[in-house]
Amino acid sequence: MTRLNDLQLVLLSAAAQRDDGSLLPPPDHLAGQAGRIRKVIPPLIKRGLIEEAATTELPKVWREEGDDRFALVITQAGRAAIGVESEQSDKADNAGPDREGVPPPTGARSKSQQVLDLLRRAEGASLDELVSMTGWLPHSTRAALTGLRKKGHGITLDKSGERACYRLVESAAA
């Protein structure tokens, strides 16, 4: 498994949520950390988790070379590193013969559904991952987890490893 620091996780999670997969501009809460962001990007490129793509949109520009401007976009490997399925695989799943005549779902998945998806991963999800994915403050994220527990979801907090992580415990009755 690829080891990523918190800032890299936040940047990749934000990119995965954008339709174009752009890493930049960074989330608002990271706006004053341009120096830190510039330091964590080269390892992401080297690992193939993000790649450069031509752009004309100034807020997304990573670097310029002559008249050409380049943005950074998340790759399939980047999505896999943070446990997010790509839209391409979702489209392929919906294109099967059993989906014929059924309209695609309207709208994106709710943040609560996305939180549950992260919690279902074998490694679970840290509070930082949940905060970066939802854009909520930590206390709001913990409150949402409490709300999901009240709705009957078995959510546990495991503090035994390197990091504290939340996991969804599937009940035997389900």
Tab-separated table of N, CA, C and O in Angstrom, residues 75-122:
chain	number	residue	atom	x	y	z
A	75	THR	N	-4.616	10.302	-11.314
A	75	THR	CA	-4.634	9.148	-12.204
A	75	THR	C	-5.460	8.022	-11.574
A	75	THR	O	-5.896	8.124	-10.424
A	76	GLN	N	-5.636	6.938	-12.325
A	76	GLN	CA	-6.335	5.768	-11.783
A	76	GLN	C	-5.576	5.229	-10.573
A	76	GLN	O	-6.180	4.824	-9.579
A	77	ALA	N	-4.239	5.252	-10.651
A	77	ALA	CA	-3.427	4.779	-9.517
A	77	ALA	C	-3.634	5.677	-8.300
A	77	ALA	O	-3.659	5.206	-7.165
A	78	GLY	N	-3.791	6.975	-8.538
A	78	GLY	CA	-4.048	7.911	-7.437
A	78	GLY	C	-5.386	7.647	-6.781
A	78	GLY	O	-5.515	7.680	-5.563
A	79	ARG	N	-6.390	7.374	-7.603
A	79	ARG	CA	-7.712	7.052	-7.060
A	79	ARG	C	-7.650	5.755	-6.250
A	79	ARG	O	-8.232	5.650	-5.173
A	80	ALA	N	-6.928	4.777	-6.775
A	80	ALA	CA	-6.807	3.500	-6.069
A	80	ALA	C	-6.064	3.675	-4.743
A	80	ALA	O	-6.398	3.030	-3.749
A	81	ALA	N	-5.072	4.567	-4.726
A	81	ALA	CA	-4.281	4.779	-3.507
A	81	ALA	C	-5.121	5.341	-2.370
A	81	ALA	O	-4.826	5.104	-1.202
A	82	ILE	N	-6.184	6.078	-2.693
A	82	ILE	CA	-7.041	6.623	-1.643
A	82	ILE	C	-8.350	5.854	-1.521
A	82	ILE	O	-9.245	6.242	-0.782
A	83	GLY	N	-8.469	4.765	-2.285
A	83	GLY	CA	-9.643	3.901	-2.160
A	83	GLY	C	-10.886	4.442	-2.825
A	83	GLY	O	-11.989	4.174	-2.372
A	84	VAL	N	-10.716	5.182	-3.924
A	84	VAL	CA	-11.857	5.743	-4.649
A	84	VAL	C	-11.919	5.110	-6.024
A	84	VAL	O	-10.916	5.055	-6.731
A	85	GLU	N	-13.108	4.631	-6.403
A	85	GLU	CA	-13.275	4.068	-7.740
A	85	GLU	C	-13.324	5.193	-8.748
A	85	GLU	O	-13.817	6.271	-8.472
A	86	SER	N	-12.839	4.930	-9.937
A	86	SER	CA	-12.866	5.948	-10.979
A	86	SER	C	-14.242	6.031	-11.609
A	86	SER	O	-15.011	5.083	-11.579
A	87	GLU	N	-14.538	7.180	-12.212
A	87	GLU	CA	-15.809	7.348	-12.900
A	87	GLU	C	-15.868	6.448	-14.121
A	87	GLU	O	-16.925	6.001	-14.510
A	88	GLN	N	-14.717	6.178	-14.742
A	88	GLN	CA	-14.700	5.322	-15.928
A	88	GLN	C	-15.179	3.922	-15.581
A	88	GLN	O	-15.942	3.336	-16.315
A	89	SER	N	-14.751	3.379	-14.442
A	89	SER	CA	-15.199	2.034	-14.077
A	89	SER	C	-16.669	2.057	-13.694
A	89	SER	O	-17.387	1.098	-13.923
A	90	ASP	N	-17.142	3.188	-13.108
A	90	ASP	CA	-18.562	3.310	-12.796
A	90	ASP	C	-19.386	3.304	-14.071
A	90	ASP	O	-20.421	2.664	-14.150
A	91	LYS	N	-18.911	4.027	-15.099
A	91	LYS	CA	-19.634	4.066	-16.369
A	91	LYS	C	-19.652	2.692	-17.010
A	91	LYS	O	-20.644	2.277	-17.588
A	92	ALA	N	-18.539	1.974	-16.904
A	92	ALA	CA	-18.484	0.631	-17.480
A	92	ALA	C	-19.457	-0.298	-16.752
A	92	ALA	O	-20.115	-1.125	-17.371
A	93	ASP	N	-19.571	-0.139	-15.435
A	93	ASP	CA	-20.503	-0.968	-14.674
A	93	ASP	C	-21.941	-0.685	-15.080
A	93	ASP	O	-22.769	-1.587	-15.144
A	94	ASN	N	-22.273	0.572	-15.337
A	94	ASN	CA	-23.630	0.953	-15.687
A	94	ASN	C	-23.971	0.614	-17.133
A	94	ASN	O	-25.131	0.650	-17.512
A	95	ALA	N	-22.980	0.288	-17.953
A	95	ALA	CA	-23.225	0.060	-19.369
A	95	ALA	C	-23.576	-1.394	-19.675
A	95	ALA	O	-23.851	-1.732	-20.805
A	96	GLY	N	-23.562	-2.257	-18.683
A	96	GLY	CA	-23.825	-3.677	-18.905
A	96	GLY	C	-25.238	-3.953	-19.376
A	96	GLY	O	-26.131	-3.117	-19.274
A	97	PRO	N	-25.497	-5.174	-19.932
A	97	PRO	CA	-26.805	-5.493	-20.460
A	97	PRO	C	-27.908	-5.478	-19.405
A	97	PRO	O	-29.048	-5.176	-19.710
A	98	ASP	N	-27.579	-5.774	-18.153
A	98	ASP	CA	-28.594	-5.774	-17.114
A	98	ASP	C	-29.026	-4.354	-16.742
A	98	ASP	O	-30.022	-4.177	-16.066
A	99	ARG	N	-28.300	-3.337	-17.202
A	99	ARG	CA	-28.643	-1.949	-16.911
A	99	ARG	C	-29.389	-1.299	-18.082
A	99	ARG	O	-29.723	-0.132	-18.016
A	100	GLU	N	-29.641	-2.044	-19.158
A	100	GLU	CA	-30.303	-1.476	-20.316
A	100	GLU	C	-31.699	-1.007	-19.950
A	100	GLU	O	-32.456	-1.706	-19.283
A	101	GLY	N	-32.047	0.188	-20.393
A	101	GLY	CA	-33.364	0.733	-20.126
A	101	GLY	C	-33.518	1.362	-18.760
A	101	GLY	O	-34.527	1.973	-18.470
A	102	VAL	N	-32.502	1.230	-17.902
A	102	VAL	CA	-32.559	1.819	-16.572
A	102	VAL	C	-31.750	3.106	-16.612
A	102	VAL	O	-30.572	3.088	-16.962
A	103	PRO	N	-32.374	4.235	-16.287
A	103	PRO	CA	-31.618	5.490	-16.341
A	103	PRO	C	-30.529	5.510	-15.280
A	103	PRO	O	-30.677	4.910	-14.215
A	104	PRO	N	-29.411	6.185	-15.573
A	104	PRO	CA	-28.350	6.273	-14.569
A	104	PRO	C	-28.838	7.084	-13.384
A	104	PRO	O	-29.749	7.904	-13.513
A	105	PRO	N	-28.267	6.855	-12.212
A	105	PRO	CA	-28.703	7.601	-11.041
A	105	PRO	C	-28.470	9.090	-11.248
A	105	PRO	O	-27.477	9.486	-11.843
A	106	THR	N	-29.399	9.889	-10.774
A	106	THR	CA	-29.256	11.331	-10.907
A	106	THR	C	-28.552	11.868	-9.673
A	106	THR	O	-28.844	11.479	-8.556
A	107	GLY	N	-27.612	12.754	-9.899
A	107	GLY	CA	-26.896	13.378	-8.783
A	107	GLY	C	-25.786	12.493	-8.244
A	107	GLY	O	-25.705	11.306	-8.518
A	108	ALA	N	-24.922	13.091	-7.481
A	108	ALA	CA	-23.799	12.370	-6.899
A	108	ALA	C	-24.225	11.686	-5.598
A	108	ALA	O	-25.273	11.973	-5.047
A	109	ARG	N	-23.377	10.804	-5.136
A	109	ARG	CA	-23.639	10.123	-3.873
A	109	ARG	C	-23.520	11.147	-2.748
A	109	ARG	O	-22.707	12.054	-2.796
A	110	SER	N	-24.336	10.969	-1.723
A	110	SER	CA	-24.296	11.901	-0.591
A	110	SER	C	-22.978	11.722	0.157
A	110	SER	O	-22.305	10.696	0.047
A	111	LYS	N	-22.633	12.731	0.930
A	111	LYS	CA	-21.394	12.639	1.710
A	111	LYS	C	-21.483	11.513	2.729
A	111	LYS	O	-20.490	10.833	2.989
A	112	SER	N	-22.662	11.283	3.287
A	112	SER	CA	-22.820	10.175	4.239
A	112	SER	C	-22.533	8.840	3.563
A	112	SER	O	-21.882	7.971	4.140
A	113	GLN	N	-22.993	8.683	2.320
A	113	GLN	CA	-22.714	7.454	1.579
A	113	GLN	C	-21.219	7.333	1.283
A	113	GLN	O	-20.644	6.248	1.366
A	114	GLN	N	-20.586	8.459	0.961
A	114	GLN	CA	-19.146	8.435	0.701
A	114	GLN	C	-18.373	8.099	1.974
A	114	GLN	O	-17.378	7.373	1.925
A	115	VAL	N	-18.826	8.626	3.109
A	115	VAL	CA	-18.190	8.299	4.398
A	115	VAL	C	-18.309	6.801	4.655
A	115	VAL	O	-17.329	6.142	5.021
A	116	LEU	N	-19.494	6.248	4.443
A	116	LEU	CA	-19.684	4.805	4.646
A	116	LEU	C	-18.783	3.998	3.716
A	116	LEU	O	-18.238	2.968	4.113
A	117	ASP	N	-18.608	4.459	2.474
A	117	ASP	CA	-17.712	3.767	1.543
A	117	ASP	C	-16.282	3.743	2.075
A	117	ASP	O	-15.600	2.720	2.002
A	118	LEU	N	-15.811	4.877	2.612
A	118	LEU	CA	-14.464	4.916	3.177
A	118	LEU	C	-14.346	3.995	4.389
A	118	LEU	O	-13.338	3.322	4.575
A	119	LEU	N	-15.385	3.957	5.204
A	119	LEU	CA	-15.350	3.127	6.407
A	119	LEU	C	-15.386	1.640	6.077
A	119	LEU	O	-14.935	0.816	6.872
A	120	ARG	N	-15.913	1.288	4.907
A	120	ARG	CA	-15.984	-0.123	4.490
A	120	ARG	C	-14.632	-0.665	4.041
A	120	ARG	O	-14.450	-1.870	3.961
A	121	ARG	N	-13.687	0.210	3.717
A	121	ARG	CA	-12.372	-0.257	3.276
A	121	ARG	C	-11.728	-1.098	4.378
A	121	ARG	O	-11.984	-0.886	5.568
A	122	ALA	N	-10.891	-2.031	3.991
A	122	ALA	CA	-10.234	-2.906	4.963
A	122	ALA	C	-9.418	-2.105	5.972
A	122	ALA	O	-9.391	-2.440	7.155
